PDB file of C-alpha atoms and ligand atoms in Angstrom:
ATOM      1  CA  UNK Y 408      17.339  11.399 -12.312  1.00 38.00           C
ATOM      2  CA  UNK Y 409      15.453   9.549  -9.596  1.00 44.00           C
ATOM      3  CA  UNK Y 410      13.120   7.858 -12.052  1.00 47.00           C
ATOM      4  CA  UNK Y 411      16.034   6.600 -14.073  1.00 46.00           C
ATOM      5  CA  UNK Y 412      17.822   5.293 -11.021  1.00 45.00           C
ATOM      6  CA  UNK Y 413      14.882   3.084 -10.158  1.00 45.00           C
ATOM      7  CA  UNK Y 414      14.205   1.620 -13.572  1.00 42.00           C
ATOM      8  CA  UNK Y 415      16.398  -1.348 -12.740  1.00 38.00           C
ATOM      9  CA  UNK Y 416      14.037  -2.286  -9.853  1.00 43.00           C
ATOM     10  CA  UNK Y 417      11.009  -2.136 -12.068  1.00 43.00           C
ATOM     11  CA  UNK Y 418      11.826  -4.385 -14.949  1.00 39.00           C
ATOM     12  CA  UNK Y 419      12.155  -7.929 -13.691  1.00 37.00           C
ATOM     13  CA  UNK Y 420       8.722  -8.459 -12.066  1.00 35.00           C
ATOM     14  CA  UNK Y 421       6.881 -11.713 -12.402  1.00 34.00           C
ATOM     15  CA  UNK Y 422       5.056 -12.269 -15.622  1.00 35.00           C
ATOM     16  CA  UNK Y 423       1.285 -12.072 -15.657  1.00 35.00           C
ATOM     17  CA  UNK Y 424       1.243 -15.853 -15.887  1.00 33.00           C
ATOM     18  CA  UNK Y 425       3.374 -16.061 -12.710  1.00 30.00           C
ATOM     19  CA  UNK Y 426       1.501 -13.232 -10.983  1.00 34.00           C
ATOM     20  CA  UNK Y 427      -1.967 -14.589 -11.082  1.00 35.00           C
ATOM     21  CA  UNK Y 428      -3.244 -18.050 -11.646  1.00 33.00           C
ATOM     22  CA  UNK Y 429      -6.022 -17.871 -14.218  1.00 37.00           C
ATOM     23  CA  UNK Y 430      -9.331 -17.924 -12.427  1.00 36.00           C
ATOM     24  CA  UNK Y 431     -10.721 -20.871 -14.301  1.00 37.00           C
ATOM     25  CA  UNK Y 432      -7.925 -23.145 -13.213  1.00 34.00           C
ATOM     26  CA  UNK Y 433      -8.697 -23.155  -9.496  1.00 41.00           C
ATOM     27  CA  UNK Y 434     -11.970 -23.550  -7.682  1.00 35.00           C
ATOM     28  CA  UNK Y 435     -13.170 -20.929  -5.208  1.00 39.00           C
ATOM     29  CA  UNK Y 436     -11.352 -17.954  -6.722  1.00 52.00           C
ATOM     30  CA  UNK Y 437     -12.959 -14.602  -6.938  1.00 67.00           C
ATOM     31  CA  UNK Y 438     -10.434 -12.081  -8.128  1.00 85.00           C
ATOM     32  CA  UNK Y 439     -10.015  -8.390  -7.263  1.00 90.00           C
ATOM     33  CA  UNK Y 440     -13.619  -7.461  -7.609  1.00 90.00           C
ATOM     34  CA  UNK Y 441     -14.614  -9.977  -4.969  1.00 91.00           C
ATOM     35  CA  UNK Y 442     -12.325  -8.379  -2.373  1.00 93.00           C
ATOM     36  CA  UNK Y 443     -13.272  -4.888  -3.471  1.00 94.00           C
ATOM     37  CA  UNK Y 444     -16.980  -5.672  -2.839  1.00 94.00           C
ATOM     38  CA  UNK Y 445     -16.230  -7.138   0.586  1.00 95.00           C
ATOM     39  CA  UNK Y 446     -14.123  -4.060   1.515  1.00 96.00           C
ATOM     40  CA  UNK Y 447     -16.855  -1.793   0.293  1.00 96.00           C
ATOM     41  CA  UNK Y 448     -19.529  -3.487   2.316  1.00 96.00           C
ATOM     42  CA  UNK Y 449     -17.324  -3.524   5.391  1.00 96.00           C
ATOM     43  CA  UNK Y 450     -16.233   0.112   5.439  1.00 96.00           C
ATOM     44  CA  UNK Y 451     -16.423   2.787   2.723  1.00 95.00           C
ATOM     45  CA  UNK Y 452     -13.307   4.483   3.966  1.00 94.00           C
ATOM     46  CA  UNK Y 453     -11.366   1.246   3.581  1.00 96.00           C
ATOM     47  CA  UNK Y 454     -12.634   0.678   0.074  1.00 96.00           C
ATOM     48  CA  UNK Y 455     -11.775   4.268  -0.855  1.00 96.00           C
ATOM     49  CA  UNK Y 456      -8.290   3.942   0.641  1.00 97.00           C
ATOM     50  CA  UNK Y 457      -7.563   0.709  -1.261  1.00 97.00           C
ATOM     51  CA  UNK Y 458      -8.567   2.323  -4.586  1.00 97.00           C
ATOM     52  CA  UNK Y 459      -6.540   5.526  -3.856  1.00 97.00           C
ATOM     53  CA  UNK Y 460      -3.350   3.622  -2.935  1.00 98.00           C
ATOM     54  CA  UNK Y 461      -3.690   1.424  -5.995  1.00 97.00           C
ATOM     55  CA  UNK Y 462      -4.170   4.456  -8.280  1.00 97.00           C
ATOM     56  CA  UNK Y 463      -1.272   6.361  -6.751  1.00 98.00           C
ATOM     57  CA  UNK Y 464       0.949   3.289  -6.913  1.00 98.00           C
ATOM     58  CA  UNK Y 465       0.334   3.008 -10.661  1.00 98.00           C
ATOM     59  CA  UNK Y 466       1.098   6.667 -11.156  1.00 98.00           C
ATOM     60  CA  UNK Y 467       4.285   6.505  -9.121  1.00 98.00           C
ATOM     61  CA  UNK Y 468       5.498   3.315 -10.737  1.00 98.00           C
ATOM     62  CA  UNK Y 469       4.823   4.804 -14.145  1.00 98.00           C
ATOM     63  CA  UNK Y 470       6.763   7.877 -13.158  1.00 97.00           C
ATOM     64  CA  UNK Y 471       9.671   5.642 -12.129  1.00 98.00           C
ATOM     65  CA  UNK Y 472       9.583   3.977 -15.496  1.00 98.00           C
ATOM     66  CA  UNK Y 473       8.252   0.579 -14.486  1.00 98.00           C
ATOM     67  CA  UNK Y 474       6.866  -1.598 -17.259  1.00 97.00           C
ATOM     68  CA  UNK Y 475       3.122  -1.899 -17.773  1.00 97.00           C
ATOM     69  CA  UNK Y 476       3.407  -5.520 -16.593  1.00 96.00           C
ATOM     70  CA  UNK Y 477       5.089  -4.420 -13.352  1.00 97.00           C
ATOM     71  CA  UNK Y 478       2.570  -1.679 -12.867  1.00 97.00           C
ATOM     72  CA  UNK Y 479      -0.198  -4.289 -13.008  1.00 96.00           C
ATOM     73  CA  UNK Y 480       1.591  -6.419 -10.462  1.00 96.00           C
ATOM     74  CA  UNK Y 481       2.056  -3.410  -8.151  1.00 97.00           C
ATOM     75  CA  UNK Y 482      -1.603  -2.284  -8.643  1.00 97.00           C
ATOM     76  CA  UNK Y 483      -2.886  -5.604  -7.448  1.00 96.00           C
ATOM     77  CA  UNK Y 484      -0.649  -5.617  -4.461  1.00 97.00           C
ATOM     78  CA  UNK Y 485      -1.485  -2.008  -3.570  1.00 98.00           C
ATOM     79  CA  UNK Y 486      -5.229  -2.693  -3.896  1.00 97.00           C
ATOM     80  CA  UNK Y 487      -5.055  -5.625  -1.519  1.00 97.00           C
ATOM     81  CA  UNK Y 488      -2.441  -4.255   0.961  1.00 98.00           C
ATOM     82  CA  UNK Y 489      -5.015  -3.449   3.667  1.00 98.00           C
ATOM     83  CA  UNK Y 490      -7.537  -6.155   2.921  1.00 97.00           C
ATOM     84  CA  UNK Y 491      -6.912  -7.690   6.431  1.00 97.00           C
ATOM     85  CA  UNK Y 492      -8.979  -4.816   7.754  1.00 97.00           C
ATOM     86  CA  UNK Y 493     -12.101  -6.594   6.609  1.00 97.00           C
ATOM     87  CA  UNK Y 494     -11.489  -8.716   9.739  1.00 96.00           C
ATOM     88  CA  UNK Y 495     -11.130  -5.681  12.013  1.00 97.00           C
ATOM     89  CA  UNK Y 496     -14.489  -4.501  13.373  1.00 96.00           C
ATOM     90  CA  UNK Y 497     -15.684  -1.562  11.289  1.00 95.00           C
ATOM     91  CA  UNK Y 498     -16.344   0.777  14.201  1.00 94.00           C
ATOM     92  CA  UNK Y 499     -12.701   0.402  15.197  1.00 95.00           C
ATOM     93  CA  UNK Y 500     -11.516   1.397  11.722  1.00 94.00           C
ATOM     94  CA  UNK Y 501     -13.156   4.856  12.029  1.00 90.00           C
ATOM     95  CA  UNK Y 502     -13.011   5.340  15.794  1.00 90.00           C
ATOM     96  CA  UNK Y 503     -12.153   8.970  16.522  1.00 88.00           C
ATOM     97  CA  UNK Y 504      -9.342   9.580  18.976  1.00 86.00           C
ATOM     98  CA  UNK Y 505      -6.768   7.395  20.546  1.00 89.00           C
ATOM     99  CA  UNK Y 506      -7.139   3.600  20.468  1.00 93.00           C
ATOM    100  CA  UNK Y 507      -6.838   1.612  23.680  1.00 95.00           C
ATOM    101  CA  UNK Y 508      -3.962  -0.894  23.979  1.00 97.00           C
ATOM    102  CA  UNK Y 509      -6.271  -3.798  23.063  1.00 97.00           C
ATOM    103  CA  UNK Y 510      -7.813  -1.866  20.160  1.00 96.00           C
ATOM    104  CA  UNK Y 511      -4.345  -1.017  18.796  1.00 96.00           C
ATOM    105  CA  UNK Y 512      -3.392  -4.674  19.092  1.00 97.00           C
ATOM    106  CA  UNK Y 513      -6.484  -5.660  17.038  1.00 97.00           C
ATOM    107  CA  UNK Y 514      -5.765  -2.929  14.465  1.00 97.00           C
ATOM    108  CA  UNK Y 515      -2.156  -3.924  14.147  1.00 97.00           C
ATOM    109  CA  UNK Y 516      -3.143  -7.487  13.424  1.00 97.00           C
ATOM    110  CA  UNK Y 517      -4.466  -6.541   9.980  1.00 98.00           C
ATOM    111  CA  UNK Y 518      -1.199  -7.253   8.034  1.00 98.00           C
ATOM    112  CA  UNK Y 519      -1.209 -10.858   9.237  1.00 98.00           C
ATOM    113  CA  UNK Y 520      -4.914 -11.175   8.798  1.00 97.00           C
ATOM    114  CA  UNK Y 521      -4.574  -9.961   5.229  1.00 97.00           C
ATOM    115  CA  UNK Y 522      -1.695 -12.306   4.566  1.00 97.00           C
ATOM    116  CA  UNK Y 523      -3.624 -15.264   5.920  1.00 97.00           C
ATOM    117  CA  UNK Y 524      -6.852 -14.361   4.025  1.00 95.00           C
ATOM    118  CA  UNK Y 525      -5.050 -14.011   0.748  1.00 95.00           C
ATOM    119  CA  UNK Y 526      -2.905 -17.089   1.298  1.00 95.00           C
ATOM    120  CA  UNK Y 527      -6.016 -19.194   1.975  1.00 94.00           C
ATOM    121  CA  UNK Y 528      -7.663 -17.858  -1.093  1.00 91.00           C
ATOM    122  CA  UNK Y 529      -4.771 -19.381  -3.039  1.00 87.00           C
ATOM    123  CA  UNK Y 530      -5.061 -17.049  -5.997  1.00 86.00           C
ATOM    124  CA  UNK Y 531      -2.434 -14.412  -5.245  1.00 92.00           C
ATOM    125  CA  UNK Y 532       1.290 -14.418  -5.824  1.00 94.00           C
ATOM    126  CA  UNK Y 533       4.115 -13.769  -3.433  1.00 96.00           C
ATOM    127  CA  UNK Y 534       4.238 -10.059  -4.252  1.00 97.00           C
ATOM    128  CA  UNK Y 535       0.656  -9.564  -3.122  1.00 97.00           C
ATOM    129  CA  UNK Y 536       1.109 -11.629   0.030  1.00 97.00           C
ATOM    130  CA  UNK Y 537       4.341  -9.894   0.974  1.00 98.00           C
ATOM    131  CA  UNK Y 538       2.911  -6.419   0.553  1.00 98.00           C
ATOM    132  CA  UNK Y 539      -0.171  -7.286   2.673  1.00 98.00           C
ATOM    133  CA  UNK Y 540       2.111  -8.625   5.420  1.00 98.00           C
ATOM    134  CA  UNK Y 541       4.935  -6.064   5.299  1.00 98.00           C
ATOM    135  CA  UNK Y 542       3.479  -2.655   4.431  1.00 98.00           C
ATOM    136  CA  UNK Y 543       3.704  -1.447   8.005  1.00 98.00           C
ATOM    137  CA  UNK Y 544       7.321  -2.553   8.457  1.00 98.00           C
ATOM    138  CA  UNK Y 545       9.905   0.241   8.487  1.00 97.00           C
ATOM    139  CA  UNK Y 546      13.453   0.379   7.325  1.00 96.00           C
ATOM    140  CA  UNK Y 547      14.780   1.155  10.826  1.00 95.00           C
ATOM    141  CA  UNK Y 548      12.961  -1.873  12.219  1.00 96.00           C
ATOM    142  CA  UNK Y 549      10.324   0.135  14.109  1.00 96.00           C
ATOM    143  CA  UNK Y 550       7.389  -1.248  12.216  1.00 97.00           C
ATOM    144  CA  UNK Y 551       5.118  -4.214  12.629  1.00 97.00           C
ATOM    145  CA  UNK Y 552       4.132  -7.094  12.644  1.00 97.00           C
ATOM    146  CA  UNK Y 553       7.605  -8.649  12.467  1.00 97.00           C
ATOM    147  CA  UNK Y 554       9.914  -5.658  13.079  1.00 97.00           C
ATOM    148  CA  UNK Y 555      12.047  -6.411  10.021  1.00 98.00           C
ATOM    149  CA  UNK Y 556      14.121  -3.685   8.453  1.00 97.00           C
ATOM    150  CA  UNK Y 557      16.683  -2.692   5.874  1.00 96.00           C
ATOM    151  CA  UNK Y 558      17.233  -5.082   3.005  1.00 97.00           C
ATOM    152  CA  UNK Y 559      14.528  -7.379   4.379  1.00 98.00           C
ATOM    153  CA  UNK Y 560      12.037  -4.940   2.981  1.00 98.00           C
ATOM    154  CA  UNK Y 561      11.859  -5.154  -0.787  1.00 97.00           C
ATOM    155  CA  UNK Y 562      11.480  -2.446  -3.412  1.00 97.00           C
ATOM    156  CA  UNK Y 563       7.799  -3.053  -4.084  1.00 98.00           C
ATOM    157  CA  UNK Y 564       6.886  -2.892  -0.345  1.00 98.00           C
ATOM    158  CA  UNK Y 565       8.905   0.352  -0.027  1.00 98.00           C
ATOM    159  CA  UNK Y 566       7.130   1.881  -3.035  1.00 98.00           C
ATOM    160  CA  UNK Y 567       3.620   0.896  -1.939  1.00 98.00           C
ATOM    161  CA  UNK Y 568       4.307   1.920   1.650  1.00 98.00           C
ATOM    162  CA  UNK Y 569       5.146   5.486   0.525  1.00 97.00           C
ATOM    163  CA  UNK Y 570       1.859   5.661  -1.431  1.00 98.00           C
ATOM    164  CA  UNK Y 571      -0.022   4.184   1.509  1.00 97.00           C
ATOM    165  CA  UNK Y 572       1.395   6.669   4.005  1.00 96.00           C
ATOM    166  CA  UNK Y 573       0.741   9.633   1.693  1.00 97.00           C
ATOM    167  CA  UNK Y 574      -2.855   8.518   0.993  1.00 97.00           C
ATOM    168  CA  UNK Y 575      -3.508   7.971   4.695  1.00 95.00           C
ATOM    169  CA  UNK Y 576      -2.273  11.415   5.589  1.00 94.00           C
ATOM    170  CA  UNK Y 577      -4.234  13.242   2.875  1.00 96.00           C
ATOM    171  CA  UNK Y 578      -7.505  11.390   3.031  1.00 93.00           C
ATOM    172  CA  UNK Y 579     -10.403  12.383   5.190  1.00 86.00           C
ATOM    173  CA  UNK Y 580     -10.075  10.417   8.462  1.00 79.00           C
ATOM    174  CA  UNK Y 581     -12.423  10.522  11.452  1.00 75.00           C
ATOM    175  CA  UNK Y 582      -9.483   9.924  13.796  1.00 74.00           C
ATOM    176  CA  UNK Y 583      -6.956  12.455  12.528  1.00 77.00           C
ATOM    177  CA  UNK Y 584      -6.728  15.776  10.731  1.00 82.00           C
ATOM    178  CA  UNK Y 585      -6.578  15.668   6.911  1.00 88.00           C
ATOM    179  CA  UNK Y 586      -3.248  17.069   5.692  1.00 93.00           C
ATOM    180  CA  UNK Y 587      -2.539  19.103   2.613  1.00 95.00           C
ATOM    181  CA  UNK Y 588      -0.282  17.426   0.028  1.00 95.00           C
ATOM    182  CA  UNK Y 589       2.724  19.550   0.945  1.00 94.00           C
ATOM    183  CA  UNK Y 590       2.385  19.100   4.721  1.00 95.00           C
ATOM    184  CA  UNK Y 591       2.105  15.305   4.160  1.00 96.00           C
ATOM    185  CA  UNK Y 592       5.345  15.366   2.176  1.00 96.00           C
ATOM    186  CA  UNK Y 593       7.022  17.404   4.817  1.00 95.00           C
ATOM    187  CA  UNK Y 594       5.930  15.015   7.553  1.00 94.00           C
ATOM    188  CA  UNK Y 595       7.020  12.009   5.501  1.00 95.00           C
ATOM    189  CA  UNK Y 596      10.454  13.563   4.930  1.00 94.00           C
ATOM    190  CA  UNK Y 597      10.817  13.878   8.707  1.00 91.00           C
ATOM    191  CA  UNK Y 598      10.514  10.111   9.137  1.00 76.00           C
ATOM    192  CA  UNK Y 599      14.175   9.889   8.594  1.00 70.00           C
ATOM    193  CA  UNK Y 600      15.345   6.319   8.247  1.00 76.00           C
ATOM    194  CA  UNK Y 601      11.893   4.746   8.403  1.00 94.00           C
ATOM    195  CA  UNK Y 602      10.980   5.241   4.726  1.00 96.00           C
ATOM    196  CA  UNK Y 603      13.178   4.766   1.643  1.00 96.00           C
ATOM    197  CA  UNK Y 604      14.454   8.329   1.253  1.00 95.00           C
ATOM    198  CA  UNK Y 605      15.533   7.954  -2.372  1.00 96.00           C
ATOM    199  CA  UNK Y 606      12.152   6.720  -3.343  1.00 97.00           C
ATOM    200  CA  UNK Y 607      10.595   9.455  -1.203  1.00 97.00           C
ATOM    201  CA  UNK Y 608      12.604  12.143  -3.007  1.00 97.00           C
ATOM    202  CA  UNK Y 609      11.274  10.823  -6.318  1.00 98.00           C
ATOM    203  CA  UNK Y 610       7.719  10.650  -4.952  1.00 98.00           C
ATOM    204  CA  UNK Y 611       7.963  14.231  -3.617  1.00 97.00           C
ATOM    205  CA  UNK Y 612       9.190  15.490  -6.924  1.00 97.00           C
ATOM    206  CA  UNK Y 613       6.333  13.788  -8.720  1.00 97.00           C
ATOM    207  CA  UNK Y 614       3.632  15.095  -6.364  1.00 97.00           C
ATOM    208  CA  UNK Y 615       5.141  18.612  -6.310  1.00 95.00           C
ATOM    209  CA  UNK Y 616       5.375  18.735 -10.090  1.00 94.00           C
ATOM    210  CA  UNK Y 617       1.775  17.591 -10.419  1.00 91.00           C
ATOM    211  CA  UNK Y 618       0.484  20.223  -8.057  1.00 90.00           C
ATOM    212  CA  UNK Y 619       2.646  22.917  -9.601  1.00 87.00           C
ATOM    213  CA  UNK Y 620       1.553  22.236 -13.138  1.00 78.00           C
ATOM    214  CA  UNK Y 621      -1.893  20.667 -13.012  1.00 65.00           C
ATOM    215  CA  UNK Y 622      -3.600  21.739  -9.843  1.00 55.00           C
ATOM    216  CA  UNK Y 623      -4.990  19.249  -7.312  1.00 52.00           C
ATOM    217  CA  UNK Y 624      -4.448  15.488  -7.592  1.00 54.00           C
TER     218      UNK Y 624
HETATM  219 FE1  FE2 O1798      -2.276  -1.145   6.736  1.00 77.65          FE
END
C-alpha cells in the first residue's frame, strides 16, 4: 500500500524540542498566530490558502501513517510555506489575468522572501525554512527559485507541494478558474516528472476515497 510505503519517511522527524525553540527563551518571537494575523491582514485569500494547505497536509500525512509529532512539524511548515507573499503587494496576489514579466518576477520572489523573513525571526527550524524556500521547486528542475530537482527535494517538501498545488487548483482564485477535485487530480497527474508520482498516487487515492464515501472535502 502507498501509505505503508511512506511510513519510513514519516517517523524520524525532529522532536518538538528540536522543531521549535520555546517562545520564552528568545526575544522577539511571535509564533504561528503572529504570522497568521499578518497574512490575514495582508490578503484574505493568502490566509485562507495557508490554513487550507496546513489542514490538508495534516490529513495527508496522517493517511500516510506519519506520527503525531511529524504531523505537527509538517503542519507548521505547510502553514508558513507561502508567508513570503506578505511582502508581495496585495493587488498583485489577486490580479486577474496574466502577470507582466516584472510582476511575475516579484511574485516568484516569495519563496526567498519567506525564507528570509522566517530566518530573521529566528524561531523556526530547518524544515519550515526549507519548505518556504523550496515549495515551488520541481523534480525535473523546472521550478524556482533555485531550479533544484530530484533528490535535492526532500520528502516533506514533496508532500507539502502536492497539497499546495491541489489547494491552489481547487480554491476560488480571481486569476484562474476553480477546478473540481477530480479535474485537479487529473491535471496534477499530467505533470509527469514534476511532482513525486508515488506520493501523488497516494494523495489521489485519499482524495478519491474521501469524495466517494463522504461527499465534499
Ligand atoms: Fe508559493
